[in-house]
Amino acid sequence: MRLLSVVGKRFSRNRLSVIGAVTVLLLLIISILAPFIAPYDPTATDVRHTLSPPSKTHPLGTDELGRDLLSRIIYGSRVSLKVGFVAVGIAIMTGVIIGSISGFYGGVIDAVLMRFVDMMLAFPTFFLILAVISILEQNIFTIMVVIGLTNWMDVARLVRAEFLSLKEKDFVSAARAVGVSDVRLIFRHILPNALSPVFVAATFGVAGAILIESGLSFLGLGVQPPEPSWGNILTAGKDNIEVAWWLSLYPGLAILVTVLSYNLVGEGLRDALDPRLWEAERH
Amino acid sequence: MLSYITKRLFLMVPLLFGITLITFTVIHLAPGSPVEVQTEMSLKASAQARENLKKLYGLDKPLHIQYFDWLRRFVRLDFGRSFVDGRKVIDKIIERIPITLTINILSLILIFSVALPIGIISATRQYSLFDKLSTVFVFIGFSTPAFWLALLLMILFGINMGLLPISGIQSIDVSEMGPFERLWDWIKHLILPVGVSAFGGVAGLSRYSRSSMLEVIRQDYIRTAMAKGLTEPEVVFKHAFRNALMPIVTILGLSVPGLIGGGVIFETIFAIPGMGQLFYSSTMARDYPTIMGILVIGAVLTLFGNLIADISYAFVDPRVRVSKK
């Protein structure tokens, strides 16, 4: 508990990170309460008001089918956050499992798993994602899984490095001496001590996943219309680029603000969780 | 040094093997056999194309034999023929390389010439207004979707101001132009794509060179240099910058695969006929031979890029050279 309060205090000292955290929280609330906040049904078309610029009735304007842009952006936040969290969840789970096994057992198992990581890293990530998605059915679940399974390698390396140093510690030898099983040793004893870099990676990971999803949806390979996602609204922006600047400006702004907030929180967490900086402070 | 390179090259063999194995698996992920999927997806698939496919994949043979057959073709850069137009995949790829390479080299030059000064100034004036502003810029740079930036710049410079063309790499009437006009036309078409593709890189490299520089400035030999009365520019450029440059050199090696790969999204937006766009259109057409060809070439280039990065690092840093003998 004391540790948590130290981390909290250190985090709150970084003003930008606090702003980021507040924004992240606001975005969560907005996406949960979307049906109550959005002024219109995000899929309701209105043929008399297509591509109308921002006005009092439609604060951010309407798209090519007369749908309210503000409502679509509000609902789009649900897609981004869902993809961000689930994809990162998959990436973290995969990375933690592979990294722990690799670091804990070492030897041949470690060598094989780490070469596998090298191979995965050799593929241009976005190309690999596109290739796999082109084969599978294009929907939000495919996207989450594919983004998750192509972004776990850094986590695996981080966790492995933590395990390599932690497994030599006395508390591990002690646990081993009283006959704790490997699985329990890995997950109950060592892993909890190896998690702080994982938290940081997860926060940056959400930002990255949101960017990738928006790119895929923009290319028409992600979330399919009429369900709104920030990426596929931008496709409409591109198609109507000569007449409707608002369709390009606002969804991208939403992506920028969201991704920026997660990056700021990640940066704050990294500094707050870095024990080397704690030492420096004490002197 | 030579033995180090040989060792690294040797270590690459199992990696290459694994890469082809992953790619092969991805092909077989496709529901049904590639032949069925293809003939189902495209009415254009002729009996000839179907035969080509069966020949390429050797679908009648057992799986491990299929893999080795396929591997043997890949080694000879025979990626088969495209589903879309029946042309050789390797020809389709080679004709796309020059334009992508041009844009990426130009953007790499832009990245280094903008980011290094930013990084150096931020580091030597840590916590100054400039440093704070550039930090803000870095975070925004990391968080901006490149394709959105492209759209905004197209609206601003292309549509509102009418200064720059927003798609393609040459105007329709290019054949009527003189050589200088033609060059200017080409430059105008490249400004936005190069700028957009450099944007994220500038943010990343300026951050990287800042921290590299900060690390070096804290060293004793910098204090010594200052103490013996050298001017600040002398210390910064002769003593600090050279040493800070070492880790940055590796970035160059790591960007090799990106040079050919190109950005799928911004090439699509700007309608640039490069590798990214070829990959995208192949994805949309489910042109598996082309997809796999680009994927494997990209992965192999990444491996070589890593190797070049490590070698160049050993080259500029004598400590690495000695320890790796």
XYZ file of C-alpha atoms in Angstrom:
608
model
C 0.000 0.000 0.000
C 2.850 2.337 0.884
C 4.393 1.611 -2.472
C 1.162 2.528 -4.210
C 0.959 5.862 -2.434
C 4.591 6.630 -3.315
C 3.902 5.866 -6.951
C 0.718 7.917 -6.829
C 2.531 10.879 -5.314
C 5.323 10.690 -7.868
C 2.827 10.371 -10.720
C 0.749 13.346 -9.562
C 3.846 15.555 -9.583
C 3.943 15.348 -13.385
C 1.311 17.839 -14.466
C 1.026 16.643 -18.090
C 0.541 13.043 -17.003
C -2.226 14.065 -14.630
C -3.962 15.917 -17.459
C -3.562 12.754 -19.534
C -5.049 10.587 -16.781
C -8.035 12.915 -16.358
C -8.644 12.852 -20.121
C -8.417 9.057 -20.191
C -10.995 8.910 -17.410
C -13.284 11.383 -19.216
C -13.046 9.321 -22.416
C -13.991 6.180 -20.516
C -17.037 7.925 -19.052
C -18.023 9.306 -22.460
C -17.825 5.906 -24.131
C -19.789 4.180 -21.369
C -22.476 6.868 -21.314
C -22.508 7.319 -25.110
C -26.266 6.663 -25.506
C -27.042 9.404 -22.995
C -24.523 11.947 -24.205
C -24.818 11.639 -27.984
C -27.387 14.136 -29.299
C -28.478 11.864 -32.172
C -28.612 8.203 -33.139
C -25.191 7.682 -34.781
C -26.643 5.614 -37.614
C -29.767 7.720 -38.271
C -29.536 9.189 -41.754
C -31.089 12.482 -42.793
C -31.109 12.954 -46.546
C -32.103 16.614 -46.334
C -29.004 17.559 -44.340
C -26.140 15.684 -45.937
C -22.651 17.133 -45.564
C -23.896 20.152 -43.665
C -21.136 22.160 -41.969
C -20.982 22.559 -38.164
C -24.030 24.451 -36.929
C -26.219 24.818 -33.825
C -28.245 21.689 -34.588
C -25.194 19.637 -35.578
C -22.226 21.008 -33.574
C -19.649 19.157 -35.695
C -21.679 18.934 -38.909
C -23.037 15.865 -40.698
C -21.586 13.233 -43.029
C -22.504 12.203 -46.568
C -25.656 10.431 -45.347
C -26.703 13.242 -43.013
C -25.615 11.414 -39.857
C -24.568 13.602 -36.942
C -20.757 13.688 -36.740
C -20.560 14.436 -33.010
C -22.708 11.411 -32.191
C -20.653 9.213 -34.479
C -17.410 10.350 -32.853
C -18.861 9.714 -29.378
C -19.894 6.192 -30.363
C -16.601 5.731 -32.189
C -14.785 6.115 -28.867
C -16.331 2.803 -27.835
C -14.653 1.007 -30.722
C -11.281 2.587 -30.037
C -11.301 1.773 -26.345
C -12.599 -1.754 -26.884
C -9.904 -2.483 -29.439
C -7.257 -0.756 -27.331
C -7.994 -2.700 -24.157
C -8.739 -6.125 -25.624
C -5.818 -6.079 -28.065
C -3.439 -4.985 -25.325
C -4.915 -7.601 -22.982
C -4.145 -10.316 -25.526
C -0.682 -8.917 -26.175
C 0.118 -8.708 -22.448
C -1.110 -12.232 -21.741
C 0.880 -13.723 -24.598
C 3.957 -11.683 -23.775
C 3.827 -12.445 -20.054
C 3.436 -16.192 -20.595
C 6.198 -16.449 -23.201
C 8.487 -14.051 -21.340
C 8.071 -15.790 -17.977
C 8.657 -19.270 -19.358
C 11.652 -18.050 -21.313
C 13.230 -16.223 -18.387
C 12.363 -18.825 -15.770
C 13.595 -21.933 -17.544
C 16.401 -20.438 -19.614
C 18.538 -22.777 -21.728
C 17.111 -24.314 -24.867
C 13.529 -23.227 -24.143
C 14.704 -19.644 -23.771
C 16.791 -19.782 -26.950
C 13.935 -21.198 -29.019
C 11.338 -18.748 -27.694
C 13.617 -15.753 -28.135
C 14.433 -16.715 -31.734
C 10.687 -16.900 -32.286
C 10.406 -13.368 -30.894
C 13.166 -12.244 -33.283
C 11.288 -13.747 -36.208
C 8.045 -12.059 -35.273
C 9.902 -8.767 -34.916
C 11.420 -9.157 -38.371
C 8.036 -8.851 -40.066
C 6.911 -5.320 -40.806
C 4.059 -5.276 -38.267
C 1.501 -3.350 -40.279
C 2.125 -5.495 -43.374
C 1.738 -8.672 -41.326
C -1.513 -7.412 -39.817
C -2.861 -6.496 -43.266
C -1.867 -9.886 -44.688
C -3.604 -11.825 -41.921
C -6.685 -9.642 -41.915
C -7.060 -9.953 -45.677
C -7.412 -13.707 -45.180
C -9.802 -13.599 -42.225
C -13.226 -12.074 -41.865
C -13.008 -8.349 -41.295
C -14.655 -7.346 -38.054
C -13.779 -5.867 -34.701
C -12.888 -9.224 -33.117
C -10.441 -10.166 -35.838
C -8.799 -6.776 -35.440
C -8.416 -7.118 -31.697
C -6.924 -10.596 -31.920
C -4.595 -9.793 -34.801
C -3.319 -6.557 -33.231
C -2.845 -8.421 -29.943
C -0.978 -11.328 -31.487
C 1.400 -9.093 -33.443
C 2.348 -6.792 -30.561
C 3.326 -9.027 -27.646
C 7.052 -9.291 -28.404
C 8.235 -6.254 -26.450
C 6.312 -7.384 -23.384
C 7.857 -10.849 -23.641
C 11.336 -9.336 -23.727
C 10.621 -7.058 -20.757
C 9.178 -9.854 -18.637
C 12.018 -12.186 -19.567
C 14.601 -9.621 -18.493
C 12.833 -9.138 -15.140
C 12.661 -12.898 -14.600
C 16.333 -13.351 -15.363
C 17.308 -11.121 -12.466
C 14.465 -12.035 -10.094
C 14.930 -15.794 -10.256
C 18.364 -15.468 -8.621
C 16.911 -13.638 -5.615
C 16.767 -15.223 -2.178
C 12.974 -15.254 -1.911
C 12.835 -17.503 -4.966
C 15.386 -19.943 -3.548
C 13.451 -19.938 -0.281
C 10.165 -20.716 -2.011
C 11.850 -23.410 -4.039
C 13.335 -24.909 -0.877
C 9.918 -25.367 0.712
C 8.762 -27.154 -2.438
C 6.645 -24.591 -4.270
C 5.698 -25.794 -7.762
C 7.091 -24.085 -10.865
C 3.729 -22.713 -11.946
C 3.078 -21.231 -8.522
C 6.620 -19.921 -8.346
C 6.241 -18.175 -11.691
C 2.806 -16.692 -11.227
C 2.534 -16.074 -7.479
C 6.082 -15.330 -6.461
C 8.043 -13.862 -9.343
C 5.496 -12.363 -11.727
C 3.982 -9.845 -9.252
C 7.472 -8.404 -8.837
C 8.000 -8.168 -12.591
C 4.849 -6.265 -13.438
C 5.785 -2.599 -13.288
C 7.402 -2.428 -16.748
C 4.391 -4.380 -18.032
C 2.005 -1.673 -16.786
C 4.000 0.956 -18.606
C 4.127 -1.098 -21.799
C 0.378 -1.726 -21.554
C -0.394 1.983 -21.363
C 1.719 2.779 -24.410
C 0.253 -0.325 -26.026
C -3.310 1.005 -25.780
C -2.170 4.142 -27.593
C -0.493 2.077 -30.299
C -3.458 -0.258 -30.743
C -5.846 2.674 -31.148
C -3.591 4.120 -33.866
C -3.400 0.775 -35.689
C -7.155 0.224 -35.508
C -7.855 3.679 -36.877
C -5.461 3.005 -39.756
C -7.044 -0.349 -40.566
C -10.563 1.030 -40.403
C -9.472 3.947 -42.560
C -8.295 1.469 -45.197
C -11.655 -0.311 -45.000
C -10.177 -3.408 -43.378
C -11.291 -2.736 -39.831
C -14.635 -1.841 -38.343
C -17.180 -1.842 -41.143
C -19.739 0.950 -41.652
C -22.418 1.765 -40.629
C -20.899 1.079 -37.206
C -18.872 4.236 -36.566
C -15.169 4.121 -35.779
C -12.822 7.093 -35.931
C -10.903 5.454 -38.732
C -13.868 4.750 -40.972
C -15.295 8.241 -40.441
C -11.976 9.533 -41.773
C -12.507 7.452 -44.903
C -15.660 9.479 -45.479
C -13.549 12.556 -44.810
C -11.126 11.540 -47.535
C -13.919 10.799 -50.005
C -15.432 14.230 -49.396
C -12.171 16.077 -48.872
C -12.995 18.886 -51.305
C -16.282 19.826 -49.647
C -16.357 18.700 -46.016
C -13.232 19.536 -43.999
C -15.050 18.804 -40.721
C -15.279 15.107 -41.604
C -11.488 14.974 -41.746
C -10.639 17.320 -38.880
C -12.689 16.150 -35.903
C -12.338 12.336 -35.913
C -8.559 12.705 -36.269
C -8.544 15.212 -33.421
C -10.342 12.621 -31.299
C -7.652 10.048 -32.139
C -4.868 12.525 -31.403
C -6.301 13.540 -28.013
C -6.930 9.930 -26.955
C -3.573 8.562 -28.074
C -1.755 11.568 -26.617
C -3.471 11.070 -23.249
C -2.452 7.413 -23.053
C 1.111 8.293 -24.050
C 1.284 10.980 -21.344
C -0.042 8.567 -18.720
C 2.499 5.975 -19.877
C 5.347 8.468 -19.580
C 4.193 9.479 -16.091
C 3.900 5.844 -15.009
C 7.345 5.047 -16.343
C 8.941 7.805 -14.286
C 6.831 7.020 -11.221
C 7.661 3.313 -11.317
C 11.380 3.682 -12.033
C 13.215 2.744 -8.817
C 16.423 4.372 -10.044
C 14.704 7.744 -9.921
C 13.493 7.025 -6.374
C 17.052 6.537 -5.256
C 18.126 9.761 -6.879
C 15.399 11.589 -5.031
C 16.356 10.392 -1.589
C 19.774 11.994 -1.790
C 35.428 -8.033 -37.383
C 35.132 -10.412 -40.324
C 34.544 -13.397 -38.073
C 31.875 -11.410 -36.241
C 30.046 -10.717 -39.485
C 30.347 -14.339 -40.557
C 28.959 -15.483 -37.232
C 26.031 -13.094 -37.518
C 25.286 -14.204 -41.075
C 25.349 -17.802 -39.935
C 22.926 -17.057 -37.114
C 20.528 -15.560 -39.628
C 19.911 -18.890 -41.358
C 17.554 -20.369 -38.724
C 15.770 -17.010 -38.502
C 15.195 -16.947 -42.255
C 13.955 -20.504 -42.047
C 11.478 -19.530 -39.348
C 10.302 -16.493 -41.263
C 9.417 -18.568 -44.302
C 7.698 -21.070 -42.015
C 5.509 -18.349 -40.498
C 4.689 -16.995 -43.945
C 3.850 -20.466 -45.195
C 1.559 -20.944 -42.191
C -0.195 -17.678 -42.920
C -0.954 -18.885 -46.449
C -2.453 -22.050 -45.051
C -4.530 -20.061 -42.576
C -6.671 -19.106 -45.521
C -10.004 -20.898 -45.284
C -10.111 -23.641 -47.897
C -7.213 -24.133 -50.242
C -5.782 -21.024 -51.879
C -7.066 -22.292 -55.196
C -10.659 -22.529 -54.035
C -10.531 -19.181 -52.288
C -9.128 -17.584 -55.377
C -11.563 -19.040 -57.864
C -14.369 -18.184 -55.494
C -13.237 -14.610 -54.995
C -12.471 -13.681 -58.539
C -14.336 -14.487 -61.682
C -11.216 -13.638 -63.629
C -9.383 -16.693 -62.329
C -8.920 -18.727 -65.449
C -8.207 -22.420 -65.661
C -4.648 -21.362 -66.446
C -4.356 -19.370 -63.214
C -5.772 -22.268 -61.300
C -3.156 -24.550 -62.789
C -0.419 -22.052 -61.930
C -1.643 -22.001 -58.366
C -1.735 -25.731 -58.005
C 1.745 -25.834 -59.457
C 2.973 -23.102 -57.112
C 1.603 -24.680 -53.991
C 1.888 -28.287 -55.100
C -1.362 -28.907 -53.301
C -1.502 -32.577 -54.168
C 1.677 -33.332 -52.195
C 2.101 -33.835 -48.436
C 2.464 -30.670 -46.364
C 6.177 -30.864 -45.567
C 7.043 -31.507 -49.215
C 4.846 -28.575 -50.183
C 6.809 -26.426 -47.780
C 10.214 -27.418 -49.125
C 9.080 -26.987 -52.729
C 7.797 -23.553 -51.863
C 11.008 -22.735 -50.017
C 13.099 -23.776 -52.998
C 11.179 -21.345 -55.203
C 11.465 -18.525 -52.673
C 15.224 -18.931 -52.510
C 15.353 -18.331 -56.253
C 13.120 -15.260 -55.781
C 10.379 -17.092 -57.653
C 7.250 -15.907 -55.898
C 4.939 -17.210 -58.554
C 2.530 -15.165 -60.618
C 0.037 -12.601 -59.421
C -3.602 -13.705 -59.226
C -4.685 -10.334 -60.504
C -2.870 -9.978 -63.811
C -0.808 -13.146 -64.116
C 2.478 -11.229 -64.142
C 5.490 -12.406 -62.196
C 5.307 -11.177 -58.605
C 8.991 -10.289 -58.515
C 8.559 -8.021 -61.583
C 5.606 -6.284 -59.980
C 7.649 -5.670 -56.852
C 10.778 -4.450 -58.620
C 8.931 -1.861 -60.696
C 7.476 -0.366 -57.486
C 10.769 -0.023 -55.647
C 12.224 3.181 -57.217
C 9.391 5.526 -56.235
C 9.094 4.179 -52.705
C 12.862 4.268 -52.308
C 13.017 7.890 -53.523
C 10.349 9.081 -51.124
C 11.826 7.227 -48.180
C 15.389 8.375 -48.779
C 14.209 11.979 -49.103
C 12.194 11.663 -45.916
C 15.126 10.039 -44.115
C 17.345 12.983 -45.106
C 14.647 15.352 -43.882
C 14.298 13.451 -40.600
C 18.014 13.539 -39.832
C 18.538 17.155 -40.840
C 15.628 18.375 -38.712
C 15.704 15.986 -35.764
C 19.424 16.047 -34.931
C 19.603 19.826 -34.393
C 16.394 19.694 -32.331
C 17.800 16.890 -30.208
C 21.149 18.605 -29.661
C 19.662 21.980 -28.758
C 17.124 20.357 -26.402
C 19.865 18.431 -24.645
C 22.328 21.299 -24.291
C 19.532 23.585 -23.114
C 17.658 21.081 -20.970
C 14.447 22.469 -19.390
C 14.654 25.636 -21.488
C 11.603 26.914 -23.341
C 12.901 25.319 -26.544
C 13.331 21.979 -24.799
C 9.824 22.120 -23.374
C 8.278 23.071 -26.716
C 10.129 20.315 -28.525
C 9.026 17.801 -25.894
C 5.422 18.810 -26.528
C 6.049 18.478 -30.257
C 7.520 15.015 -29.747
C 4.472 13.797 -27.873
C 2.113 15.209 -30.453
C 4.262 13.651 -33.171
C 4.022 10.238 -31.541
C 0.260 10.520 -31.203
C -0.725 11.887 -34.611
C -2.088 9.387 -37.122
C -0.011 10.061 -40.252
C -2.986 9.634 -42.563
C -4.941 12.264 -40.674
C -2.052 14.698 -40.961
C -1.984 13.902 -44.683
C -5.688 14.705 -45.013
C -5.297 18.019 -43.157
C -2.317 19.097 -45.253
C -4.170 18.129 -48.421
C -7.081 20.308 -47.351
C -4.831 23.208 -46.355
C -2.265 23.280 -49.173
C -4.108 21.437 -51.886
C -7.682 22.602 -51.645
C -7.787 25.864 -49.684
C -4.586 27.407 -50.977
C -4.333 25.449 -54.217
C -0.534 25.392 -53.923
C 0.226 21.693 -54.122
C -1.235 18.748 -56.002
C -2.845 16.169 -53.721
C -2.428 12.918 -55.583
C -0.128 10.975 -57.858
C 3.488 11.738 -58.671
C 3.019 13.769 -61.851
C 0.447 15.996 -63.498
C -1.682 14.762 -66.383
C -0.096 17.213 -68.820
C 3.449 16.274 -67.825
C 4.367 15.237 -71.360
C 3.901 18.841 -72.592
C 6.344 20.259 -70.066
C 9.986 21.231 -70.462
C 12.605 19.454 -68.349
C 12.684 22.093 -65.596
C 8.939 22.374 -65.435
C 8.789 18.611 -65.229
C 11.238 18.565 -62.323
C 9.295 21.272 -60.511
C 6.083 19.348 -61.102
C 7.677 16.244 -59.624
C 8.998 18.141 -56.588
C 5.585 19.673 -55.958
C 4.018 16.207 -55.962
C 6.593 14.902 -53.516
C 6.499 17.685 -50.888
C 3.426 16.451 -49.015
C 4.184 12.697 -49.097
C 7.781 13.221 -47.991
C 6.753 15.697 -45.280
C 4.044 13.432 -43.904
C 6.201 10.334 -43.893
C 8.998 12.237 -42.120
C 6.762 13.693 -39.398
C 6.652 10.757 -37.005
C 10.323 10.028 -37.614
C 11.345 13.565 -36.673
C 9.548 13.200 -33.348
C 11.151 9.840 -32.649
C 14.695 10.691 -33.681
C 14.787 14.074 -31.959
C 13.749 12.389 -28.714
C 16.303 9.678 -29.219
C 19.166 12.027 -30.033
C 18.201 14.228 -27.081
C 18.528 11.396 -24.584
C 21.684 10.117 -26.256
C 23.185 13.598 -26.039
C 22.100 14.043 -22.404
C 23.833 10.799 -21.537
C 27.092 11.962 -23.087
C 27.026 15.470 -21.625
C 27.087 14.039 -18.100
C 30.391 12.249 -18.755
C 33.622 13.314 -17.122
C 35.454 13.958 -20.379
C 32.936 16.651 -21.254
C 33.563 18.363 -17.944
C 37.287 18.080 -18.604
C 36.880 19.626 -22.031
C 34.889 22.506 -20.562
C 37.407 22.902 -17.738
C 40.339 23.280 -20.055
C 38.584 26.266 -21.562
C 37.196 25.046 -24.858
C 34.235 26.978 -26.213
C 30.817 25.446 -25.972
C 30.387 24.800 -29.704
C 33.725 23.004 -29.720
C 32.757 20.800 -26.817
C 29.281 20.136 -28.123
C 30.240 19.279 -31.691
C 33.727 17.817 -31.355
C 33.461 15.944 -28.097
C 29.835 15.344 -27.251
C 28.057 15.042 -30.585
C 30.430 12.489 -32.058
C 29.935 10.170 -29.139
C 26.200 10.786 -28.982
C 26.016 9.856 -32.650
C 27.005 6.230 -32.033
C 23.621 4.881 -30.987
C 22.004 7.071 -33.643
C 23.996 5.331 -36.379
C 22.148 2.130 -35.601
C 18.876 3.892 -36.381
C 20.035 4.206 -39.978
C 20.507 0.450 -40.250
C 17.152 -0.184 -38.641
C 15.415 2.051 -41.169
C 16.618 -0.006 -44.131
C 13.528 -2.239 -44.327
C 11.289 0.829 -44.110
C 13.033 2.243 -47.176
C 11.513 -0.428 -49.379
C 8.417 -1.110 -47.317
C 6.901 2.304 -47.516
C 3.759 3.435 -45.798
C 0.665 1.548 -46.851
C -1.670 4.252 -45.681
C -0.042 7.389 -46.972
C 0.831 5.850 -50.340
C -2.833 4.956 -50.651
C -3.943 8.464 -49.692
C -1.602 10.248 -52.054
C -2.141 7.657 -54.806
C 1.592 6.991 -55.050
C 2.295 3.847 -57.045
C 4.800 2.396 -54.559
C 5.238 -0.773 -52.546
C 2.744 0.195 -49.854
C 0.025 0.744 -52.405
C 0.890 -2.504 -54.182
C 0.607 -4.319 -50.880
C -2.724 -2.676 -50.136
C -4.243 -3.418 -53.510
C -2.968 -7.003 -53.274
C -4.596 -7.307 -49.874
C -7.901 -6.069 -51.219
C -7.702 -8.480 -54.172
C -6.491 -11.333 -51.947
C -3.546 -11.729 -54.252
C -1.693 -14.160 -51.995
C 1.483 -14.660 -54.067
C 2.123 -10.910 -54.109
C 1.238 -10.496 -50.417
C 3.584 -13.287 -49.415
C 6.351 -12.079 -51.699
C 6.341 -8.598 -50.166
C 6.047 -10.003 -46.657
C 9.071 -12.273 -47.012
C 11.180 -9.637 -48.753
C 10.257 -7.165 -46.012
C 11.233 -9.596 -43.270
C 14.519 -10.513 -44.911
C 15.377 -6.834 -45.358
C 14.621 -6.268 -41.682
C 17.113 -8.969 -40.740
C 19.775 -7.435 -42.963
C 18.936 -3.985 -41.593
C 19.522 -5.261 -38.067
C 22.801 -6.756 -39.175
C 23.908 -3.507 -40.809
C 22.919 -1.645 -37.638
C 25.026 -3.939 -35.477
C 27.990 -3.856 -37.830
C 27.938 -0.076 -38.150
C 27.689 0.176 -34.383
C 30.745 -2.010 -34.019
C 32.416 0.123 -36.664
C 31.986 3.446 -34.868
C 32.513 2.091 -31.366
C 35.938 0.487 -30.874
C 34.842 -1.038 -27.550
C 32.291 -3.245 -29.279
C 34.809 -4.180 -31.946
C 37.350 -5.397 -29.421
C 34.915 -7.330 -27.240
C 33.300 -9.085 -30.193
C 36.536 -10.354 -31.664
